[in-house]
mmCIF file with all atom_site columns, C-alpha atoms in Angstrom:
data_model
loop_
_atom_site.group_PDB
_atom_site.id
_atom_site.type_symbol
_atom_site.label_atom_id
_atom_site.label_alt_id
_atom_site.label_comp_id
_atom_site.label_asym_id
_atom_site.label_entity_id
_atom_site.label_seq_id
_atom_site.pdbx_PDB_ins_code
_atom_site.Cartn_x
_atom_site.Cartn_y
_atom_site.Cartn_z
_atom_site.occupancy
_atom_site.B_iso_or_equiv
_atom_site.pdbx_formal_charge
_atom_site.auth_seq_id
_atom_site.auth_comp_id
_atom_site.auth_asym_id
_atom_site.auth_atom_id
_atom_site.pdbx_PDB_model_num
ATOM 1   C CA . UNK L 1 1   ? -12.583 -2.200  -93.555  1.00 91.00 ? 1   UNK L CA 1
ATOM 2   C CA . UNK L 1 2   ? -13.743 -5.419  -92.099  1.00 95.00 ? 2   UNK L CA 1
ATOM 3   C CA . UNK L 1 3   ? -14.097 -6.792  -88.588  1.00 97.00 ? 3   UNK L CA 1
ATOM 4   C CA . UNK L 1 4   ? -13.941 -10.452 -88.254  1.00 97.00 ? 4   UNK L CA 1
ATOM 5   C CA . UNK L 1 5   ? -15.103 -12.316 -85.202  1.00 98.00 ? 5   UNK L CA 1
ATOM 6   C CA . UNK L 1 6   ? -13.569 -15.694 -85.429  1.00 98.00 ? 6   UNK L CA 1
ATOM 7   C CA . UNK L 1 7   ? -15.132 -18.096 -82.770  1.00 98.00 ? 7   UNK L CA 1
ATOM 8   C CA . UNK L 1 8   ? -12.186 -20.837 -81.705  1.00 97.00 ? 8   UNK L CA 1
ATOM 9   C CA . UNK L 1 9   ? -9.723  -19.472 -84.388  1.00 95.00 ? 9   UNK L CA 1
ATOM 10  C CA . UNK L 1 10  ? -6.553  -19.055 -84.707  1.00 95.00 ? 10  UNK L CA 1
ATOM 11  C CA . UNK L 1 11  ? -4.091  -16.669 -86.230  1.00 93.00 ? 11  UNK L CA 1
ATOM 12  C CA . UNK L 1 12  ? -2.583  -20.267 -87.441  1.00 93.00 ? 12  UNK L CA 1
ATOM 13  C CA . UNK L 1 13  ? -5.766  -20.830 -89.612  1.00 93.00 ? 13  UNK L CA 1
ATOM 14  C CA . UNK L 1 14  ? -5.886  -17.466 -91.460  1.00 93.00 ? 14  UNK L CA 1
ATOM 15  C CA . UNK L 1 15  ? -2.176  -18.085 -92.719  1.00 89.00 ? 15  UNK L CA 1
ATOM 16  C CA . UNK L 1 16  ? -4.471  -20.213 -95.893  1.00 89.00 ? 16  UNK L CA 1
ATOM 17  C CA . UNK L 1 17  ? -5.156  -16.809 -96.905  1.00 87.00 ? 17  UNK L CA 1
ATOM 18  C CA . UNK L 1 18  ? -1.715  -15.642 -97.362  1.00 81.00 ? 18  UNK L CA 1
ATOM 19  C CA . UNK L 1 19  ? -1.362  -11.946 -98.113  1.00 87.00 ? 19  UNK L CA 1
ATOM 20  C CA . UNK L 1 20  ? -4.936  -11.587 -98.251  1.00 89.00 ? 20  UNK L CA 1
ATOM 21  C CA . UNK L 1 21  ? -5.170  -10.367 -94.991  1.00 89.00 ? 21  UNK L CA 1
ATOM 22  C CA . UNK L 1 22  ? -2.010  -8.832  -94.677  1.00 87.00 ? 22  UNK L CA 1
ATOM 23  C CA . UNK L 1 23  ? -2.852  -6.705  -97.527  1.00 91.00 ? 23  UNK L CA 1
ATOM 24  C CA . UNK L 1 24  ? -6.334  -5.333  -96.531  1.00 91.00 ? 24  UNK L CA 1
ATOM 25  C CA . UNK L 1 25  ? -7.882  -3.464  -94.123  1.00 94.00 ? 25  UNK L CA 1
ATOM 26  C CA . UNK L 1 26  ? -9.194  -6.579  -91.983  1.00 95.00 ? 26  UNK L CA 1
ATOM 27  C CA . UNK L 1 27  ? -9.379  -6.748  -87.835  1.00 96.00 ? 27  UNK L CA 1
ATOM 28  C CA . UNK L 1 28  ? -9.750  -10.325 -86.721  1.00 97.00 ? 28  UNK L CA 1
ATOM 29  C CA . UNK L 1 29  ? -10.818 -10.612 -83.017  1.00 98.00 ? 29  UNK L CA 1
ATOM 30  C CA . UNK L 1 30  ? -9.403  -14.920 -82.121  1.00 98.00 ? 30  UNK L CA 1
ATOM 31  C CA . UNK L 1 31  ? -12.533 -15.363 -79.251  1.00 98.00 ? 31  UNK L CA 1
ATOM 32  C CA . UNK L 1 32  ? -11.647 -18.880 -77.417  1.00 97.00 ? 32  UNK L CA 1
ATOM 33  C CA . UNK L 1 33  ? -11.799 -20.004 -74.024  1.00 96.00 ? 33  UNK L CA 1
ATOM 34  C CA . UNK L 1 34  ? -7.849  -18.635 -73.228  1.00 96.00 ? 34  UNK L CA 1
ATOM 35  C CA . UNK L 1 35  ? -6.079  -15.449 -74.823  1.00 96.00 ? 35  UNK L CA 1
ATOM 36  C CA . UNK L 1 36  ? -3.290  -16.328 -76.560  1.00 95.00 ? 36  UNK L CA 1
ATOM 37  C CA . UNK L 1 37  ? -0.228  -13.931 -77.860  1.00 95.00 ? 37  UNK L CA 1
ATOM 38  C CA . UNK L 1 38  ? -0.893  -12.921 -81.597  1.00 94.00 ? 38  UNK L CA 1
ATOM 39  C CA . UNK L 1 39  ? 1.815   -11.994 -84.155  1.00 91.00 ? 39  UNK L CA 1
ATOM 40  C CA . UNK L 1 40  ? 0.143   -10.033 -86.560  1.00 91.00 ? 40  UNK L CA 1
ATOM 41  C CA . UNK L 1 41  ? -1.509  -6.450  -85.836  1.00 91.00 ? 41  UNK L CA 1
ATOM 42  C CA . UNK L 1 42  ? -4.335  -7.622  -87.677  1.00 93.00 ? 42  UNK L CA 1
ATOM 43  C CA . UNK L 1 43  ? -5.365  -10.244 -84.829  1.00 95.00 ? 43  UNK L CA 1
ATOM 44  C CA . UNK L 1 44  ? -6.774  -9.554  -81.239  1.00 97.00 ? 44  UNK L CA 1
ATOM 45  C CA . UNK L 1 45  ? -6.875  -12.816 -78.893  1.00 97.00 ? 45  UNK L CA 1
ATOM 46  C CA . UNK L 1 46  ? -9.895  -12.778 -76.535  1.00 98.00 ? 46  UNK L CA 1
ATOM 47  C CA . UNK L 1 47  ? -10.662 -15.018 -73.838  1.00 98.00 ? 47  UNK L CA 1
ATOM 48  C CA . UNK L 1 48  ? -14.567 -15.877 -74.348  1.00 97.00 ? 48  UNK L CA 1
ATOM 49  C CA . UNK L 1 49  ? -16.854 -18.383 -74.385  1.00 97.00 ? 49  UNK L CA 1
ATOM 50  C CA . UNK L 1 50  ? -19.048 -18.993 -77.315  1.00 97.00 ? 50  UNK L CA 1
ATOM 51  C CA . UNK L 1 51  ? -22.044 -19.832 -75.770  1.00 97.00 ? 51  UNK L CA 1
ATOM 52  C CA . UNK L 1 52  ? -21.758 -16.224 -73.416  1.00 97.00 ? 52  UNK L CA 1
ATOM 53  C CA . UNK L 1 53  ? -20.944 -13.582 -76.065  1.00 97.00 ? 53  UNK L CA 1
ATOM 54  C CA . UNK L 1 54  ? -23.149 -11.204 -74.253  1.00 96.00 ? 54  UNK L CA 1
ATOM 55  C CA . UNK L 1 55  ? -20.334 -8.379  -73.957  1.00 96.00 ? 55  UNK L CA 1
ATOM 56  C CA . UNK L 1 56  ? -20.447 -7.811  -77.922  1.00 97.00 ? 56  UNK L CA 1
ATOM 57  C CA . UNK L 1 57  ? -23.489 -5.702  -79.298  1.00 97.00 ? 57  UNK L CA 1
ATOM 58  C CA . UNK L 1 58  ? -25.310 -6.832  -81.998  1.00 97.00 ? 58  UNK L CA 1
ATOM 59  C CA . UNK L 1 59  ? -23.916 -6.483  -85.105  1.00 97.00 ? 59  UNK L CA 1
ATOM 60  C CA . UNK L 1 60  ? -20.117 -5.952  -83.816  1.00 97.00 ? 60  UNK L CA 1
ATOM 61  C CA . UNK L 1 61  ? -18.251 -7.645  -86.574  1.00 98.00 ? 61  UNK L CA 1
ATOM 62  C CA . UNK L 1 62  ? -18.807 -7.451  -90.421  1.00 97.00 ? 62  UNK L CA 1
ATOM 63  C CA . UNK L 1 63  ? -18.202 -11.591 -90.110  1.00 97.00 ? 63  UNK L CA 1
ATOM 64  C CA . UNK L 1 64  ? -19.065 -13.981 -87.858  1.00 98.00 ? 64  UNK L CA 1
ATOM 65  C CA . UNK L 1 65  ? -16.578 -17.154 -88.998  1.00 98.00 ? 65  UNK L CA 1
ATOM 66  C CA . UNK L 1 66  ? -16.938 -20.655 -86.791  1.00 98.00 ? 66  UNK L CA 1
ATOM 67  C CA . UNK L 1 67  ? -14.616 -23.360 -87.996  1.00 97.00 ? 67  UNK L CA 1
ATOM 68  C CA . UNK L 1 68  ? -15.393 -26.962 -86.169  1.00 95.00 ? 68  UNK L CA 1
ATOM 69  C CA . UNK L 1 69  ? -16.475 -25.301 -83.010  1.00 97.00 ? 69  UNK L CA 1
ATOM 70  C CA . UNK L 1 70  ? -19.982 -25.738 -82.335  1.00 98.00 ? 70  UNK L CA 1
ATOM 71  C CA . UNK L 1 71  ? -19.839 -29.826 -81.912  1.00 98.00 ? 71  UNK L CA 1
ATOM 72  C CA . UNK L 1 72  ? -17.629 -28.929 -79.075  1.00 97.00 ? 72  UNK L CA 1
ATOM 73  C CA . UNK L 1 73  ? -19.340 -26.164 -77.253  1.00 97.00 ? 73  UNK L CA 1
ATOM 74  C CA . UNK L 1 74  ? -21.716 -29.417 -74.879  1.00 96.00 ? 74  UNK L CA 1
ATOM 75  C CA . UNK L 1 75  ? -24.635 -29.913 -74.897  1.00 96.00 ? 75  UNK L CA 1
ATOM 76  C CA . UNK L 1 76  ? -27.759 -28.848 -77.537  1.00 97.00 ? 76  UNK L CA 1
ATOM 77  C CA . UNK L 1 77  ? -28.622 -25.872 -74.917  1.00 98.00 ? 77  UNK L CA 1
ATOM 78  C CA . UNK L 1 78  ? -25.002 -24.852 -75.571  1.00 98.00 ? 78  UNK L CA 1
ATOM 79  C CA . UNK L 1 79  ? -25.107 -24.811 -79.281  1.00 98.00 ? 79  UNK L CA 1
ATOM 80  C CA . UNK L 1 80  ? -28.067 -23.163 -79.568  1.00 98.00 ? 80  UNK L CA 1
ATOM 81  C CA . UNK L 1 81  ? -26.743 -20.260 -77.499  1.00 98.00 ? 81  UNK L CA 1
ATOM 82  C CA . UNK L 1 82  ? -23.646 -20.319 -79.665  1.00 98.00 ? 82  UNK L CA 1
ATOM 83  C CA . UNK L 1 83  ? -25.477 -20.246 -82.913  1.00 98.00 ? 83  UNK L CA 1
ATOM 84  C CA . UNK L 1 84  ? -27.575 -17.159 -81.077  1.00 98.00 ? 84  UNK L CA 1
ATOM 85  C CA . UNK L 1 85  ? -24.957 -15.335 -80.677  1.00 98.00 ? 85  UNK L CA 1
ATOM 86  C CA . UNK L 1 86  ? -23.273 -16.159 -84.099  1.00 98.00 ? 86  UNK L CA 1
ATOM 87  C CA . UNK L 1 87  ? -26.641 -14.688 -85.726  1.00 98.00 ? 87  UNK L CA 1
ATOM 88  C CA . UNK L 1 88  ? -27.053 -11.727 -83.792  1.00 97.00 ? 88  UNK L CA 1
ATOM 89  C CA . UNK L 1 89  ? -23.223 -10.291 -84.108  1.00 98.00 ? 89  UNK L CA 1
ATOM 90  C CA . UNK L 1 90  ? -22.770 -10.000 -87.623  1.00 97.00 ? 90  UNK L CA 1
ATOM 91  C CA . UNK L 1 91  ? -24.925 -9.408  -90.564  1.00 97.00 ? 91  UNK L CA 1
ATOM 92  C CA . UNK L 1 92  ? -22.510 -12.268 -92.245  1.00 97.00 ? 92  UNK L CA 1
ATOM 93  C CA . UNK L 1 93  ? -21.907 -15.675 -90.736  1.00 98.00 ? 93  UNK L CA 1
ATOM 94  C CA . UNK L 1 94  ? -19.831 -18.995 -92.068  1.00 98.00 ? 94  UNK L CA 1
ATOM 95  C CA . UNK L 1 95  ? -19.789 -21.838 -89.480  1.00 98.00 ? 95  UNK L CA 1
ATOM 96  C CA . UNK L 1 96  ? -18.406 -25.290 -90.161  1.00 98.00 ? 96  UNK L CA 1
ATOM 97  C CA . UNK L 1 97  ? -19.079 -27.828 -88.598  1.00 98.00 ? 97  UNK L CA 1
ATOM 98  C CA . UNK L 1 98  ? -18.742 -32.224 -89.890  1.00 98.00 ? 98  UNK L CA 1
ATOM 99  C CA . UNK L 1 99  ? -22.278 -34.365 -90.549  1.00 98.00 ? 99  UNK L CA 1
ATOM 100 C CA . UNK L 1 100 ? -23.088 -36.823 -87.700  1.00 97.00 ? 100 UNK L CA 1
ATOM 101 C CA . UNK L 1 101 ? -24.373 -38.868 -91.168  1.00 97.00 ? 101 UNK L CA 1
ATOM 102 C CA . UNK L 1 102 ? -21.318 -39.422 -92.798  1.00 96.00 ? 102 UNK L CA 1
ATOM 103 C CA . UNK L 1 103 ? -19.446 -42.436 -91.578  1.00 96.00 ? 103 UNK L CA 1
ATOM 104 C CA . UNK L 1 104 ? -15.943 -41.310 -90.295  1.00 95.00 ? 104 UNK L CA 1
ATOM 105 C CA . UNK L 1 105 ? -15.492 -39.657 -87.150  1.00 95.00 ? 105 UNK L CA 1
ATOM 106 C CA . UNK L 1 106 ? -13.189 -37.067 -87.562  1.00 94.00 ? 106 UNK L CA 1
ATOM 107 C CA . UNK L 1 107 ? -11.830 -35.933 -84.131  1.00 95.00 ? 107 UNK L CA 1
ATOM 108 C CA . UNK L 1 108 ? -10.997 -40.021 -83.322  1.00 94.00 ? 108 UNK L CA 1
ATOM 109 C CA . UNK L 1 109 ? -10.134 -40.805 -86.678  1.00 93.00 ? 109 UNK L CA 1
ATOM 110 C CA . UNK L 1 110 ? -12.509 -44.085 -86.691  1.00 93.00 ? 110 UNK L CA 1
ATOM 111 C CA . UNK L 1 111 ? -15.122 -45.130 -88.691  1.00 95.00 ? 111 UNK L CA 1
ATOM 112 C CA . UNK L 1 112 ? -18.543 -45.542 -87.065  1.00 96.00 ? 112 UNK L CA 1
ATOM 113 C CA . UNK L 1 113 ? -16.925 -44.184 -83.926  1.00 96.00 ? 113 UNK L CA 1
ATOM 114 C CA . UNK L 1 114 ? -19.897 -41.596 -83.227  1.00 97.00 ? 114 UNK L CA 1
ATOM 115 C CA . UNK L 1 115 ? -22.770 -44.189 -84.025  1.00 97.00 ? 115 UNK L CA 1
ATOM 116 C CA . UNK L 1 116 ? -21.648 -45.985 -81.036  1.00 97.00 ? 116 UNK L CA 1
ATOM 117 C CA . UNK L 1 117 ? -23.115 -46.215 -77.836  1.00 97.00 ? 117 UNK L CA 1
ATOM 118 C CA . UNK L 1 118 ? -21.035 -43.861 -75.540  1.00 96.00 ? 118 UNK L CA 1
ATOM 119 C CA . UNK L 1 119 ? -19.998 -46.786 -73.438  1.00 97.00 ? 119 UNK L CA 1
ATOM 120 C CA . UNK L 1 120 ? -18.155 -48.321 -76.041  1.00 97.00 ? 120 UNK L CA 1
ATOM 121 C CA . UNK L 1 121 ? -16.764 -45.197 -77.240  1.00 97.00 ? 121 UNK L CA 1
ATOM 122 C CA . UNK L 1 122 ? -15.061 -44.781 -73.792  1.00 97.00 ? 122 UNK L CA 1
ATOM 123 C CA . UNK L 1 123 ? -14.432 -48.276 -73.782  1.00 97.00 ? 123 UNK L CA 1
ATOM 124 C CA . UNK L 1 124 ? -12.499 -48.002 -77.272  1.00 96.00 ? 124 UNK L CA 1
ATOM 125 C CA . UNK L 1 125 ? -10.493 -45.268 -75.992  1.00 96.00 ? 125 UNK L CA 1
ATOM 126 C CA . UNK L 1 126 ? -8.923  -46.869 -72.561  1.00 96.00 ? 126 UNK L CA 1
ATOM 127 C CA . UNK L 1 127 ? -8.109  -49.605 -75.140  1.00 96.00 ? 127 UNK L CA 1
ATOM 128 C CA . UNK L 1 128 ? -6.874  -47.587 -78.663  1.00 95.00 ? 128 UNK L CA 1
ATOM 129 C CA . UNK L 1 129 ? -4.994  -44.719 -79.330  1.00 94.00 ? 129 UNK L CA 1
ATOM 130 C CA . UNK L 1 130 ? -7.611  -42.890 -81.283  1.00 93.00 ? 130 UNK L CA 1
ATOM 131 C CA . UNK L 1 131 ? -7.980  -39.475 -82.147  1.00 88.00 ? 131 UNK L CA 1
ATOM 132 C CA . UNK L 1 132 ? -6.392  -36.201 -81.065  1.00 86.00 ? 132 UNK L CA 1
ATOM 133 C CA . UNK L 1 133 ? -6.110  -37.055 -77.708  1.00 86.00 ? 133 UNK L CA 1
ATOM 134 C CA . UNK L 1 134 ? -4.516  -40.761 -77.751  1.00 89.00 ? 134 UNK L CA 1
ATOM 135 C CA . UNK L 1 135 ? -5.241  -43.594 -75.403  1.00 95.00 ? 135 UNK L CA 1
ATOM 136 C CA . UNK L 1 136 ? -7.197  -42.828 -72.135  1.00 96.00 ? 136 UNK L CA 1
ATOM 137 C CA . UNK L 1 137 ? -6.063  -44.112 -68.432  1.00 95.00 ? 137 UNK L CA 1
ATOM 138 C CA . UNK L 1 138 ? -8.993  -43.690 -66.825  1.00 96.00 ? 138 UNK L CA 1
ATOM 139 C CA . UNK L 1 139 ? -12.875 -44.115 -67.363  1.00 97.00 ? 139 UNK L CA 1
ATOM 140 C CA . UNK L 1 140 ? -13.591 -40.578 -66.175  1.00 97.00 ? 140 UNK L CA 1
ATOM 141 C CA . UNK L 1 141 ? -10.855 -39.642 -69.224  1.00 96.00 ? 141 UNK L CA 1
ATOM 142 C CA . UNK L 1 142 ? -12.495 -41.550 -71.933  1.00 97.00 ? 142 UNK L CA 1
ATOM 143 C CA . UNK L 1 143 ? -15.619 -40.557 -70.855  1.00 97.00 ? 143 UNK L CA 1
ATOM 144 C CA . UNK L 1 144 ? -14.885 -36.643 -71.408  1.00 95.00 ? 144 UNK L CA 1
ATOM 145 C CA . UNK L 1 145 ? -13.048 -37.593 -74.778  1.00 95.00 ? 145 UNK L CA 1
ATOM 146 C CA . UNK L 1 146 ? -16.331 -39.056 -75.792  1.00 95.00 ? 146 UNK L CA 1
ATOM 147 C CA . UNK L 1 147 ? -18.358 -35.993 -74.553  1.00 95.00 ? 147 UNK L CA 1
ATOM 148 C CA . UNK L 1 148 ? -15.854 -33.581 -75.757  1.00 95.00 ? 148 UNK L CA 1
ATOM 149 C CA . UNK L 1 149 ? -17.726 -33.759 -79.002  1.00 95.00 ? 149 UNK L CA 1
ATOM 150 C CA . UNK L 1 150 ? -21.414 -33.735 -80.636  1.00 96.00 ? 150 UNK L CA 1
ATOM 151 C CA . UNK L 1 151 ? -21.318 -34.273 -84.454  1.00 97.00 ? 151 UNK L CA 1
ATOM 152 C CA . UNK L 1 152 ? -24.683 -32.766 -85.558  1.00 98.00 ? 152 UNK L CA 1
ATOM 153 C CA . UNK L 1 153 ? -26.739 -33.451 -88.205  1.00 97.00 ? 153 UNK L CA 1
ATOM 154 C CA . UNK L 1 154 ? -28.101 -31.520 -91.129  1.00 97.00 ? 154 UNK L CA 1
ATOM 155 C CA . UNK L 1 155 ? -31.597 -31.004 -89.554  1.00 98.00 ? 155 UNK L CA 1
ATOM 156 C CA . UNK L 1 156 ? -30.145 -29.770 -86.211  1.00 98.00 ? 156 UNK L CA 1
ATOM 157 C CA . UNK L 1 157 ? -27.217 -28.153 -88.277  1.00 98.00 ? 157 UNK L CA 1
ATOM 158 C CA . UNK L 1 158 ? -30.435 -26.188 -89.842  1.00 98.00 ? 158 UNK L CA 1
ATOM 159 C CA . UNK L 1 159 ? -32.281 -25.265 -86.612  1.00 98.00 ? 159 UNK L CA 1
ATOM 160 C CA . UNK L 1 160 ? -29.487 -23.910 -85.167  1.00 98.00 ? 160 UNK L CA 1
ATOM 161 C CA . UNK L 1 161 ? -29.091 -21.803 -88.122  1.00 98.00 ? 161 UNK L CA 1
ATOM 162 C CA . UNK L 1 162 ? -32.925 -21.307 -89.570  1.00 97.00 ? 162 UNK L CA 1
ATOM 163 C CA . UNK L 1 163 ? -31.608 -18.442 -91.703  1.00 96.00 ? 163 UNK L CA 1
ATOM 164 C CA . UNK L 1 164 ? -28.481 -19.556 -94.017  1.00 97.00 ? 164 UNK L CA 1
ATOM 165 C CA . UNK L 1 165 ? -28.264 -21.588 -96.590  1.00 97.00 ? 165 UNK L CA 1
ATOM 166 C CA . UNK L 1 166 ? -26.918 -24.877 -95.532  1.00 97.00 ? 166 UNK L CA 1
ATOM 167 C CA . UNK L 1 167 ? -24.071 -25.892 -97.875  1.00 97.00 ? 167 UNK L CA 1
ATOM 168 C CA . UNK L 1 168 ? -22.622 -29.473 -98.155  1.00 97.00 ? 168 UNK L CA 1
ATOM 169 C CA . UNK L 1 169 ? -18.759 -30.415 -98.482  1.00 95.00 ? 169 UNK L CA 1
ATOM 170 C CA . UNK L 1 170 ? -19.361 -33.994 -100.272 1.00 94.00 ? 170 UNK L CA 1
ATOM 171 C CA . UNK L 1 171 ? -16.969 -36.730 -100.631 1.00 93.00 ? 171 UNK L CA 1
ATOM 172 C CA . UNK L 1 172 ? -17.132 -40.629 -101.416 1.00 90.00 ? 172 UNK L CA 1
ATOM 173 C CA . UNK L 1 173 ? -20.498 -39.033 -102.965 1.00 92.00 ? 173 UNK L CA 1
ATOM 174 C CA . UNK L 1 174 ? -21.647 -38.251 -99.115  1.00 91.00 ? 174 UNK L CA 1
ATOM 175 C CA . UNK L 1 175 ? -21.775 -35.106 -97.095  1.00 94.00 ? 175 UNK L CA 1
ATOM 176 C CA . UNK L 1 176 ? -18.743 -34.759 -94.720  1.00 96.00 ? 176 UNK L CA 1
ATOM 177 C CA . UNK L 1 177 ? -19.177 -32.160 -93.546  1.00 97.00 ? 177 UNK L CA 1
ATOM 178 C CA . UNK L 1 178 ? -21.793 -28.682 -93.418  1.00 98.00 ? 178 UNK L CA 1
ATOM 179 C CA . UNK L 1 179 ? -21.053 -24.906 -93.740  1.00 98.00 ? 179 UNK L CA 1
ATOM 180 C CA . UNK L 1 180 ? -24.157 -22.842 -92.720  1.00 98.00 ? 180 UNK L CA 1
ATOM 181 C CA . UNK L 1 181 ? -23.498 -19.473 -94.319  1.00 98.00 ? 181 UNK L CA 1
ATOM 182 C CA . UNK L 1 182 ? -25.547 -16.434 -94.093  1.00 96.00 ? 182 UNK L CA 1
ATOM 183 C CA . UNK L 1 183 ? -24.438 -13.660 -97.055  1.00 93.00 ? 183 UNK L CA 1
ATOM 184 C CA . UNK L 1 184 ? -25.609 -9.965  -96.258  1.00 77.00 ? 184 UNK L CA 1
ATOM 185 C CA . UNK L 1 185 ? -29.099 -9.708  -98.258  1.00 62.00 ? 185 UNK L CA 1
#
């Protein structure tokens, strides 16, 4: 048996596994800001916030699994309280997350997007359709576009997570992206 706490999944996401998870004895509890309706008996939608997981105990899940979340949570107050709680519920953690380093911005889909001063950022995005969330009409808009996401780097990446072994998804020879993973000793 296995409880999974998924912070900002989806039931969408675990379809990569296929049967896997039909086939085994595995509880996934979906924790993002809205419920949602789940398909499977397997999953249990929570409205939560990940920086305010106080309501879990520690060690409630088996796995703690993140997936691109913890750029998005705000500020570095935020993360930190997110990474907190990520430690402290599960002996087991995996949280992904892409390297501020490497030179595409993922969530605008623009090189050297994130190097940019956040003026231009918002600037770029009243005048481009870039990203997830197209072409901004206002300044106030663009503005939370541009805030809507921190890319970290790989010595923040390790403070927030002083206790797993920092592993590097690498392409064009660089590292994309980081998984901090901490496997039960």
């Amino acid at each position: 048996h296995c409880r999974i706490a998924d912070v900002g999944g989806t039931e969408y996401y675990w379809d990569i596994f296929g049967s896997y998870v039909a086939e085994r004895p595995i509880e996934i509890t979906l924790m993002n800001l809205s419920a949602v309706t789940v398909h499977s008996h397997k999953f249990e939608s929570v409205a939560a916030d990940a920086t305010d997981l106080a309501s879990y105990d520690d060690n409630a899940f088996d796995l703690v699994h993140s997936n691109s979340v913890i750029e998005h949570v705000g500020n570095w107050d935020r993360m930190s309280r997110m990474a907190a709680h990520v430690r402290r519920l599960a002996p087991v953690y995996y949280v992904q997350t892409p390297n501020f380093w490497f030179p595409y911005e993922p969530h605008f889909r623009f090189p050297f997007f994130h190097w940019l001063p956040e003026q231009a950022r918002a600037e770029l995005l009243m005048r481009c359709n870039l990203g997830f969330g197209g072409k901004r009409t206002s300044y106030d808009a663009a503005m939370r576009g541009v805030q809507s996401a921190y890319l970290l780097s790989e010595r923040q990446f390790r403070e927030l997570f002083p206790d797993a072994q920092i592993i590097k998804e690498r392409v064009w020879g660089m590292s994309k992206s980081m998984m901090a993973v901490r496997a039960r000793t």
